[in-house]
């Protein structure tokens, strides 16, 4: 038993640490917590707080090490285990996070709120089937809120159960008619038709919503319903009415999420200043074959057809899709010992790039991701933003194929403009911002091709939908695989897909995605002029 004096000292240190954290005095908070951990080495809460403070100080490796120590000796406290798991997911310790969730799954009679927390975390890890099962248990236990109904509907959508997803969302909107998240997803799940559409409902909600409020929440909800109005009108081919709704949506979202053009350009400039590796590292397949499943990276602009390529490639019997995982970014941050901080974080990584142990980076990435292969020879890491990671991937994983999806510039940009990504992808809500972002992407692609020849294979979206057999034959040959019939039939692929186009890519291959922008050619002329001539070959 601790002596009274020791207990008093512990309480003093806890109070001191709490006060320092409240004042964001991180160095002093670290000192107090380190002293507390020495006095009470089994105190899991103090260890986790120390990990949080180290993270705030930018010491990612030390922070992660403390989190892992906490995960090895977890108390029987579901709320605490959830907190630990959230942090482990955020820093890329996927294996430890899954172990925490497996432990939590053994606890009998957990309240529904913890089932929902587990579902969120399984979803973040890309385990759609597990997340769906947890949500079904939570809902059977009485959990019921708009957000939880929305999450359940999304998991149904990603699983391919579109009818049930629609039913959940329709019931949700009957109870919470101003819930914009549900309205957006519902109109996206099916093409709206003259005889069956949600236009009257959406327009009635817009009439009821406050027009001039500057409250961010109210602005976001209005943007969601404006987007839903655009989607219905666009489906109904009422393009002259549709464009103003999209413009109002994007104006609201641009105000809420201003685009950092200078930051984006700074990242591109810094990436282009990276020293070129020798030729042996620059080409896919040039390094030694590593043990276990091979990752295949799909990169490019968002909305360029990466999900379609993913679905076709994962139709192969030796390939599975891991979805849009950000594991390489997380492991790169660990390797450079830089805490995530958007553009600023990547700039710091680039500054430290010469000191990174790329063999260790590659090994960490494989250790945290190869479980996703599910017994297959290859697994797909489909994250368009990894176009910025090409040089790092080539150094860390020289044997891994990188597929670069290429689509007509205006088609790509228009698809981004009408996607409504929420409070991310700030470039997509303004024509000039979109043109600038595309320009940075095109600059970087040219640079990779010039300075890392053979580092990635360009895959034309137009060729993929017009001549899928020969295009996929080339893709599979690049990946060391032979063509299989199912690769030409993405509609047969029953595996989950968690992207905005998850409903559309369950269809057979079609060419409807080509030149959709021409319906709005007049309104998009400033964008077309800003982009100029195609910067990458789309044919």
Coordinates of C-alpha atoms in Angstrom, one line a residue:
X1 CA 0.0 0.0 0.0
X2 CA 1.2 3.5 -0.9
X3 CA 2.1 5.8 2.0
X4 CA 0.0 9.0 2.6
X5 CA 3.0 11.1 1.6
X6 CA 3.4 9.2 -1.7
X7 CA -0.3 9.5 -2.4
X8 CA -0.1 13.2 -1.8
X9 CA 2.9 13.5 -4.2
X10 CA 1.0 11.6 -6.9
X11 CA -2.0 13.9 -6.6
X12 CA 0.2 16.9 -6.7
X13 CA 1.9 15.7 -9.9
X14 CA -1.5 14.8 -11.5
X15 CA -2.8 18.3 -10.7
X16 CA 0.4 19.9 -12.0
X17 CA 0.2 18.0 -15.2
X18 CA -3.4 18.8 -15.7
X19 CA -2.8 22.5 -15.2
X20 CA 0.1 22.5 -17.7
X21 CA -1.9 20.7 -20.3
X22 CA -4.8 23.2 -19.9
X23 CA -2.2 26.0 -20.5
X24 CA -0.6 24.1 -23.3
X25 CA 2.7 24.2 -21.5
X26 CA 3.8 20.9 -23.0
X27 CA 7.4 20.6 -21.8
X28 CA 6.3 21.2 -18.2
X29 CA 3.4 18.8 -18.6
X30 CA 5.8 16.1 -19.9
X31 CA 8.1 16.5 -16.9
X32 CA 5.3 16.2 -14.5
X33 CA 3.9 13.1 -16.2
X34 CA 7.3 11.4 -16.5
X35 CA 7.7 11.9 -12.7
X36 CA 4.3 10.5 -12.2
X37 CA 4.9 7.4 -14.3
X38 CA 8.1 6.7 -12.3
X39 CA 6.1 6.8 -9.1
X40 CA 3.1 4.9 -10.4
X41 CA 4.5 2.7 -13.3
X42 CA 1.3 0.8 -13.7
X43 CA -0.9 3.8 -14.1
X44 CA -2.3 3.4 -17.7
X45 CA -4.0 6.8 -17.7
X46 CA -0.7 8.7 -16.8
X47 CA 1.1 6.7 -19.6
X48 CA -1.6 7.7 -22.1
X49 CA -1.5 11.3 -21.1
X50 CA 2.2 11.3 -21.5
X51 CA 1.8 9.9 -25.0
X52 CA -0.6 12.7 -25.8
X53 CA 1.8 15.3 -24.5
X54 CA 4.7 13.9 -26.5
X55 CA 2.5 13.9 -29.6
X56 CA 1.7 17.6 -29.0
X57 CA 5.4 18.3 -28.7
X58 CA 6.0 16.7 -32.2
X59 CA 7.8 13.7 -30.8
X60 CA 5.8 11.1 -32.7
X61 CA 8.1 8.1 -32.2
X62 CA 8.2 8.5 -28.4
X63 CA 4.5 9.1 -28.3
X64 CA 3.8 5.9 -30.3
X65 CA 6.1 3.9 -28.0
X66 CA 4.2 5.0 -24.9
X67 CA 0.9 4.1 -26.6
X68 CA 2.1 0.6 -27.4
X69 CA 3.2 0.1 -23.8
X70 CA -0.3 1.1 -22.7
X71 CA -1.9 -1.3 -25.2
X72 CA 0.1 -4.2 -23.8
X73 CA -1.4 -3.8 -20.3
X74 CA -4.9 -2.5 -20.7
X75 CA -7.3 -2.1 -17.8
X76 CA -10.7 -3.6 -17.9
X77 CA -12.3 -0.3 -18.9
X78 CA -14.1 -0.2 -22.3
X79 CA -14.0 3.6 -22.5
X80 CA -10.3 3.7 -21.9
X81 CA -9.7 0.9 -24.4
X82 CA -11.6 2.9 -27.1
X83 CA -9.4 5.9 -26.4
X84 CA -6.3 3.9 -26.7
X85 CA -7.5 2.3 -30.0
X86 CA -8.4 5.7 -31.5
X87 CA -4.9 6.9 -30.9
X88 CA -3.3 3.8 -32.2
X89 CA -5.3 4.1 -35.4
X90 CA -4.3 7.7 -35.8
X91 CA -0.6 6.9 -35.6
X92 CA -0.7 3.9 -37.9
X93 CA -0.3 1.1 -35.3
X94 CA -3.0 -0.9 -37.0
X95 CA -2.0 -4.3 -35.6
X96 CA -2.1 -3.0 -32.0
X97 CA -5.4 -1.3 -32.6
X98 CA -7.0 -4.4 -34.0
X99 CA -5.7 -6.4 -30.9
X100 CA -7.4 -3.8 -28.7
X101 CA -10.7 -4.2 -30.6
X102 CA -10.4 -8.0 -30.4
X103 CA -10.0 -7.7 -26.7
X104 CA -13.0 -5.4 -26.4
X105 CA -15.1 -7.8 -28.5
X106 CA -14.7 -10.5 -25.8
X107 CA -16.3 -8.3 -23.1
X108 CA -19.9 -9.5 -22.4
X109 CA -22.9 -7.2 -22.4
X110 CA -21.2 -4.0 -23.6
X111 CA -23.6 -1.0 -23.8
X112 CA -24.7 0.0 -27.3
X113 CA -22.6 3.2 -27.3
X114 CA -19.4 1.1 -27.2
X115 CA -20.6 -1.1 -30.0
X116 CA -21.0 2.1 -32.1
X117 CA -17.5 3.2 -31.1
X118 CA -16.1 -0.1 -32.2
X119 CA -18.1 0.1 -35.4
X120 CA -16.5 3.5 -36.2
X121 CA -13.0 2.1 -35.5
X122 CA -13.5 -1.0 -37.6
X123 CA -14.8 1.2 -40.4
X124 CA -11.7 3.4 -40.1
X125 CA -9.6 0.3 -40.5
X126 CA -11.6 -0.7 -43.6
X127 CA -13.2 -3.7 -41.9
X128 CA -16.7 -3.0 -43.4
X129 CA -18.3 -6.4 -42.6
X130 CA -17.3 -6.2 -38.9
X131 CA -18.4 -2.6 -38.6
X132 CA -21.8 -3.4 -40.1
X133 CA -22.3 -6.4 -37.7
X134 CA -21.5 -4.1 -34.8
X135 CA -23.9 -1.5 -35.9
X136 CA -26.6 -4.1 -36.4
X137 CA -26.1 -5.3 -32.8
X138 CA -26.1 -1.7 -31.5
X139 CA -29.3 -0.9 -33.3
X140 CA -30.9 -4.1 -32.1
X141 CA -30.0 -2.9 -28.6
X142 CA -31.9 0.4 -29.1
X143 CA -29.2 2.8 -30.3
X144 CA -31.0 5.5 -32.3
X145 CA -29.8 8.9 -33.5
X146 CA -29.4 10.6 -36.9
X147 CA -25.6 10.0 -37.0
X148 CA -25.9 6.4 -36.1
X149 CA -28.6 5.8 -38.7
X150 CA -26.4 7.5 -41.3
X151 CA -23.4 5.4 -40.4
X152 CA -25.5 2.2 -40.6
X153 CA -26.8 3.3 -44.0
X154 CA -23.3 4.0 -45.3
X155 CA -22.1 0.6 -44.2
X156 CA -25.0 -1.0 -46.0
X157 CA -24.2 1.0 -49.1
X158 CA -20.5 0.0 -49.0
X159 CA -21.6 -3.6 -48.6
X160 CA -23.7 -3.3 -51.8
X161 CA -27.1 -3.5 -50.0
X162 CA -28.5 -0.4 -51.7
X163 CA -32.2 -1.2 -51.1
X164 CA -31.7 -1.5 -47.3
X165 CA -29.5 1.6 -47.3
X166 CA -32.3 3.6 -49.0
X167 CA -34.9 2.3 -46.6
X168 CA -32.8 3.4 -43.6
X169 CA -32.2 6.8 -45.0
X170 CA -35.8 7.4 -46.0
X171 CA -36.9 6.5 -42.5
X172 CA -34.2 8.8 -41.1
X173 CA -35.4 11.7 -43.2
X174 CA -39.0 11.2 -42.1
X175 CA -37.9 11.6 -38.5
X176 CA -35.2 14.2 -39.0
X177 CA -36.0 16.0 -42.3
X178 CA -33.3 18.6 -42.0
X179 CA -30.5 15.9 -41.7
X180 CA -28.5 16.8 -44.8
X181 CA -26.1 13.9 -44.5
X182 CA -28.9 11.5 -45.2
X183 CA -30.4 13.5 -48.0
X184 CA -27.0 13.7 -49.8
X185 CA -26.4 10.0 -49.6
X186 CA -30.0 9.0 -50.5
X187 CA -30.0 11.0 -53.8
X188 CA -26.6 9.5 -54.7
X189 CA -27.6 5.9 -54.2
X190 CA -29.8 5.8 -57.3
X191 CA -30.3 7.9 -60.4
X192 CA -33.2 10.2 -59.9
X193 CA -36.0 9.7 -62.4
X194 CA -39.0 11.9 -63.5
X195 CA -41.4 9.3 -61.9
X196 CA -39.3 8.8 -58.7
X197 CA -37.2 11.6 -57.3
X198 CA -36.7 13.6 -54.1
X199 CA -36.8 17.1 -55.6
X200 CA -40.0 18.3 -53.9
X201 CA -38.7 17.1 -50.5
X202 CA -35.3 18.7 -50.9
X203 CA -36.6 22.0 -52.1
X204 CA -39.1 22.1 -49.2
X205 CA -36.2 21.7 -46.7
X206 CA -34.3 24.5 -48.5
X207 CA -37.3 26.8 -48.1
X208 CA -37.3 26.1 -44.4
X209 CA -33.6 26.5 -43.8
X210 CA -32.2 29.9 -42.8
X211 CA -30.6 31.5 -45.8
X212 CA -28.2 34.1 -44.4
X213 CA -26.9 32.4 -41.3
X214 CA -23.1 32.5 -40.9
X215 CA -23.2 29.7 -38.3
X216 CA -20.9 27.0 -39.8
X217 CA -23.3 24.2 -39.0
X218 CA -26.2 25.9 -40.6
X219 CA -24.1 26.8 -43.7
X220 CA -23.0 23.2 -44.0
X221 CA -26.6 21.8 -43.8
X222 CA -27.7 24.3 -46.4
X223 CA -24.8 23.3 -48.7
X224 CA -25.8 19.6 -48.3
X225 CA -29.4 20.3 -49.5
X226 CA -28.2 22.5 -52.3
X227 CA -26.0 19.6 -53.4
X228 CA -28.9 17.2 -53.2
X229 CA -31.0 19.6 -55.3
X230 CA -28.2 19.8 -57.9
X231 CA -27.9 16.0 -58.0
X232 CA -31.6 15.5 -58.6
X233 CA -31.8 18.2 -61.3
X234 CA -28.7 16.9 -63.0
X235 CA -30.1 13.4 -63.1
X236 CA -33.3 14.8 -64.6
X237 CA -31.2 16.6 -67.3
X238 CA -32.5 20.0 -66.1
X239 CA -29.0 21.4 -66.4
X240 CA -29.9 25.1 -66.5
X241 CA -31.5 24.8 -63.1
X242 CA -28.9 22.4 -61.7
X243 CA -25.9 24.6 -62.1
X244 CA -27.0 27.4 -59.8
X245 CA -27.7 24.9 -57.1
X246 CA -24.2 23.5 -57.4
X247 CA -22.7 27.0 -57.4
X248 CA -24.6 27.9 -54.2
X249 CA -23.4 24.6 -52.6
X250 CA -19.8 25.2 -53.5
X251 CA -19.8 28.9 -52.5
X252 CA -20.9 27.9 -49.0
X253 CA -18.3 25.1 -48.9
X254 CA -15.6 27.4 -50.2
X255 CA -16.3 29.9 -47.5
X256 CA -16.2 27.2 -44.8
X257 CA -13.1 25.6 -46.3
X258 CA -10.8 28.2 -48.0
X259 CA -8.2 26.7 -50.3
X260 CA -4.5 27.2 -49.4
X261 CA -3.0 27.7 -52.8
X262 CA 0.4 28.8 -51.4
X263 CA 0.7 25.7 -49.2
X264 CA -0.2 23.4 -52.0
X265 CA 2.4 25.0 -54.3
X266 CA 5.0 24.8 -51.6
X267 CA 4.5 21.1 -51.2
X268 CA 4.8 20.5 -54.9
X269 CA 7.9 22.6 -55.2
X270 CA 9.5 20.8 -52.3
X271 CA 8.6 17.3 -53.7
X272 CA 10.2 18.4 -57.0
X273 CA 13.4 19.3 -55.2
X274 CA 13.8 15.9 -53.7
X275 CA 17.0 14.3 -55.0
X276 CA 16.4 11.7 -57.6
X277 CA 17.2 8.1 -56.5
X278 CA 19.5 6.0 -58.7
X279 CA 17.9 4.1 -61.5
X280 CA 17.8 0.8 -59.5
X281 CA 15.3 2.4 -57.1
X282 CA 13.4 4.4 -59.6
X283 CA 11.7 1.6 -61.4
X284 CA 8.9 -0.7 -60.2
X285 CA 10.0 -4.2 -59.7
X286 CA 13.7 -3.3 -59.6
X287 CA 14.3 -4.2 -56.0
X288 CA 14.3 -7.5 -54.2
X289 CA 11.1 -9.4 -53.9
X290 CA 9.8 -9.1 -50.3
X291 CA 8.2 -11.9 -48.3
X292 CA 4.5 -12.1 -48.3
X293 CA 1.7 -10.3 -50.2
X294 CA 2.6 -7.5 -52.6
X295 CA 1.0 -4.1 -52.3
X296 CA -0.3 -2.5 -55.5
X297 CA -0.7 1.3 -55.3
X298 CA -3.3 3.1 -57.3
X299 CA -2.8 6.9 -57.4
X300 CA -4.0 10.0 -59.3
X301 CA -6.4 12.8 -59.1
X302 CA -9.6 12.1 -57.1
X303 CA -12.5 11.1 -59.3
X304 CA -10.2 10.0 -62.1
X305 CA -11.5 6.4 -62.2
X306 CA -9.3 5.0 -59.5
X307 CA -12.2 3.1 -57.9
X308 CA -13.2 1.5 -61.2
X309 CA -9.6 0.3 -61.7
X310 CA -9.6 -1.0 -58.1
X311 CA -12.8 -3.0 -58.7
X312 CA -11.5 -4.5 -61.9
X313 CA -8.1 -5.4 -60.6
X314 CA -9.5 -6.9 -57.4
X315 CA -11.7 -9.1 -59.5
X316 CA -8.6 -11.2 -60.0
X317 CA -8.4 -14.3 -57.9
X318 CA -5.0 -13.3 -56.5
X319 CA -5.9 -9.7 -55.7
X320 CA -7.9 -8.1 -52.9
X321 CA -8.7 -4.4 -52.4
X322 CA -7.6 -2.8 -49.1
X323 CA -9.5 0.3 -50.0
X324 CA -8.4 3.9 -49.4
X325 CA -6.0 3.4 -46.6
X326 CA -3.5 6.0 -45.4
X327 CA -1.0 3.6 -43.9
X328 CA 1.9 4.7 -46.1
X329 CA 1.5 8.4 -45.0
X330 CA 1.3 7.3 -41.4
X331 CA 4.4 5.2 -41.5
X332 CA 6.2 7.9 -43.4
X333 CA 5.4 10.3 -40.6
X334 CA 6.7 7.8 -38.1
X335 CA 9.9 7.2 -40.1
X336 CA 10.6 11.0 -40.2
X337 CA 9.4 11.5 -36.6
X338 CA 6.9 14.2 -37.7
X339 CA 3.4 14.6 -36.3
X340 CA 0.7 14.9 -39.0
X341 CA 0.0 18.6 -39.8
X342 CA -1.3 18.7 -43.4
X343 CA 1.0 20.6 -45.8
X344 CA 3.3 21.7 -43.0
X345 CA 3.8 18.2 -41.9
X346 CA 4.7 17.0 -45.4
X347 CA 7.1 19.9 -45.8
X348 CA 8.9 18.8 -42.6
X349 CA 9.1 15.3 -43.9
X350 CA 10.7 16.4 -47.1
X351 CA 13.3 18.4 -45.1
X352 CA 14.2 15.2 -43.2
X353 CA 14.0 12.9 -46.3
X354 CA 17.7 12.3 -46.4
X355 CA 17.7 10.9 -42.9
X356 CA 14.8 8.5 -43.3
X357 CA 15.6 4.8 -43.1
X358 CA 13.6 3.7 -46.2
X359 CA 14.1 0.0 -45.6
X360 CA 12.6 0.4 -42.1
X361 CA 9.8 2.5 -43.6
X362 CA 9.0 -0.3 -46.1
X363 CA 9.1 -3.0 -43.5
X364 CA 6.8 -1.0 -41.1
X365 CA 4.3 -0.4 -43.9
X366 CA 4.2 -4.1 -44.8
X367 CA 4.0 -5.2 -41.2
X368 CA 0.9 -3.0 -40.7
X369 CA -0.8 -3.8 -43.9
X370 CA -0.1 -7.3 -45.2
X371 CA -2.9 -8.8 -43.1
X372 CA -5.3 -7.0 -45.5
X373 CA -4.3 -9.4 -48.3
X374 CA -6.6 -12.1 -46.7
X375 CA -4.5 -14.9 -48.1
X376 CA -4.1 -13.4 -51.6
X377 CA -0.8 -12.7 -53.4
X378 CA -1.5 -9.0 -53.8
X379 CA -3.5 -6.2 -52.1
X380 CA -4.5 -2.8 -53.5
X381 CA -3.7 0.4 -51.6
X382 CA -6.0 2.8 -53.5
X383 CA -5.4 6.3 -52.2
X384 CA -5.3 9.0 -55.0
X385 CA -3.3 11.4 -52.8
X386 CA -0.4 8.9 -52.8
X387 CA 0.6 10.6 -56.1
X388 CA 2.6 12.8 -53.8
X389 CA 4.3 9.7 -52.3
X390 CA 5.7 8.2 -55.5
X391 CA 9.3 9.0 -54.7
X392 CA 9.0 7.7 -51.1
X393 CA 7.2 4.5 -52.2
X394 CA 9.9 3.8 -54.8
X395 CA 12.6 4.1 -52.2
X396 CA 10.7 2.2 -49.4
X397 CA 9.0 -0.5 -51.6
X398 CA 10.9 -0.7 -54.8
X399 CA 9.2 -3.9 -55.9
X400 CA 5.6 -2.5 -55.5
X401 CA 3.7 -1.6 -58.7
X402 CA 2.3 1.9 -58.9
X403 CA -0.7 2.5 -61.2
X404 CA -1.4 6.1 -62.1
X405 CA -5.0 6.7 -63.3
X406 CA -5.3 9.3 -66.0
X407 CA -8.5 11.0 -67.1
X408 CA -9.4 13.9 -69.3
X409 CA -8.6 17.1 -67.3
X410 CA -11.9 18.8 -67.6
X411 CA -13.8 15.6 -66.9
X412 CA -11.7 15.0 -63.8
X413 CA -12.1 18.5 -62.5
X414 CA -15.8 18.6 -63.1
X415 CA -16.2 15.3 -61.3
X416 CA -14.4 16.8 -58.4
X417 CA -16.5 20.0 -58.5
X418 CA -19.7 18.1 -58.2
X419 CA -18.6 15.5 -55.7
X420 CA -19.3 17.4 -52.4
X421 CA -16.5 15.8 -50.3
X422 CA -17.6 17.6 -47.0
X423 CA -15.1 19.5 -45.0
X424 CA -12.1 18.1 -46.9
X425 CA -10.7 18.6 -50.4
X426 CA -11.0 22.4 -50.1
X427 CA -9.7 22.7 -53.7
X428 CA -12.9 21.2 -55.1
X429 CA -15.3 24.1 -54.3
X430 CA -14.0 26.9 -56.5
X431 CA -13.1 26.9 -60.2
X432 CA -9.8 28.8 -59.7
X433 CA -8.8 26.7 -56.7
X434 CA -9.7 23.5 -58.7
X435 CA -7.6 24.7 -61.7
X436 CA -4.7 25.5 -59.4
X437 CA -4.8 22.1 -57.6
X438 CA -5.0 20.3 -60.9
X439 CA -2.0 22.3 -62.1
X440 CA 0.1 21.2 -59.1
X441 CA -0.9 17.6 -59.7
X442 CA 0.0 17.9 -63.4
X443 CA 3.4 19.5 -62.6
X444 CA 4.2 16.7 -60.2
X445 CA 3.2 13.9 -62.7
X446 CA 5.5 15.4 -65.3
X447 CA 8.3 15.6 -62.7
X448 CA 7.9 12.0 -61.7
X449 CA 7.9 10.8 -65.3
X450 CA 11.0 12.9 -66.1
X451 CA 13.0 12.1 -63.0
X452 CA 11.7 8.7 -62.1
X453 CA 11.1 7.1 -65.5
X454 CA 9.3 3.8 -65.1
X455 CA 8.3 4.5 -61.6
X456 CA 4.6 4.2 -62.4
X457 CA 2.3 3.0 -65.2
X458 CA -0.2 5.5 -66.6
X459 CA -3.7 3.9 -67.1
X460 CA -6.1 5.8 -69.3
X461 CA -9.7 6.0 -68.0
X462 CA -11.0 6.4 -71.5
X463 CA -9.1 3.3 -72.7
X464 CA -10.2 1.4 -69.7
X465 CA -13.9 1.9 -70.4
X466 CA -13.6 1.7 -74.2
X467 CA -11.2 -1.2 -74.5
X468 CA -11.2 -2.8 -71.1
X469 CA -9.6 -6.1 -72.2
X470 CA -6.4 -4.8 -73.7
X471 CA -6.1 -2.1 -71.1
X472 CA -6.4 -4.6 -68.2
X473 CA -4.1 -7.0 -69.9
X474 CA -1.4 -4.3 -69.8
X475 CA -2.2 -3.4 -66.2
X476 CA -2.1 -7.0 -65.0
X477 CA 1.1 -7.7 -66.9
X478 CA 2.7 -4.8 -65.2
X479 CA 1.7 -6.3 -61.9
X480 CA 3.0 -9.7 -62.8
X481 CA -0.5 -11.3 -63.3
X482 CA -2.4 -12.7 -66.2
X483 CA -5.9 -11.6 -67.3
X484 CA -8.9 -13.3 -65.8
X485 CA -12.5 -12.9 -67.0
X486 CA -13.8 -11.4 -63.8
X487 CA -11.4 -8.5 -64.2
X488 CA -13.7 -7.3 -67.0
X489 CA -16.9 -7.5 -65.0
X490 CA -16.7 -5.2 -61.9
X491 CA -20.4 -5.8 -61.4
X492 CA -19.5 -9.4 -60.2
X493 CA -17.2 -8.1 -57.5
X494 CA -19.2 -8.4 -54.3
X495 CA -16.5 -7.1 -51.9
X496 CA -17.1 -3.9 -50.0
X497 CA -16.1 -0.6 -51.4
X498 CA -16.1 2.6 -49.3
X499 CA -15.8 5.5 -51.7
X500 CA -18.4 8.1 -52.9
X501 CA -18.8 6.1 -56.2
X502 CA -19.5 2.8 -54.4
X503 CA -22.9 2.5 -55.9
X504 CA -21.9 3.3 -59.5
X505 CA -18.9 1.0 -59.6
X506 CA -21.1 -2.0 -59.0
X507 CA -22.4 -1.6 -62.5
X508 CA -20.9 -3.1 -65.6
X509 CA -18.3 -1.1 -67.5
X510 CA -19.8 1.9 -69.4
X511 CA -18.7 5.1 -71.1
X512 CA -21.3 7.4 -69.5
X513 CA -18.5 9.1 -67.4
X514 CA -16.9 10.5 -70.5
X515 CA -17.4 14.2 -71.3
X516 CA -20.1 14.8 -68.7
X517 CA -18.8 18.3 -68.3
X518 CA -20.1 19.3 -71.7
X519 CA -23.6 19.8 -70.2
X520 CA -22.1 22.7 -68.4
X521 CA -19.5 23.8 -71.0
X522 CA -20.5 27.5 -70.8
X523 CA -20.2 27.7 -67.0
X524 CA -17.0 25.7 -67.0
X525 CA -15.2 27.8 -69.7
X526 CA -13.2 29.7 -67.0
X527 CA -12.0 26.3 -65.6
X528 CA -11.1 25.0 -69.1
X529 CA -9.1 28.1 -69.9
X530 CA -7.3 28.0 -66.6
X531 CA -6.3 24.4 -67.1
X532 CA -5.2 25.0 -70.6
X533 CA -3.9 22.2 -72.8
X534 CA -4.1 18.7 -71.2
X535 CA -1.1 18.4 -69.0
X536 CA -1.2 14.6 -69.0
X537 CA -2.1 12.3 -71.9
X538 CA -5.7 11.1 -71.3
X539 CA -6.0 8.9 -74.5

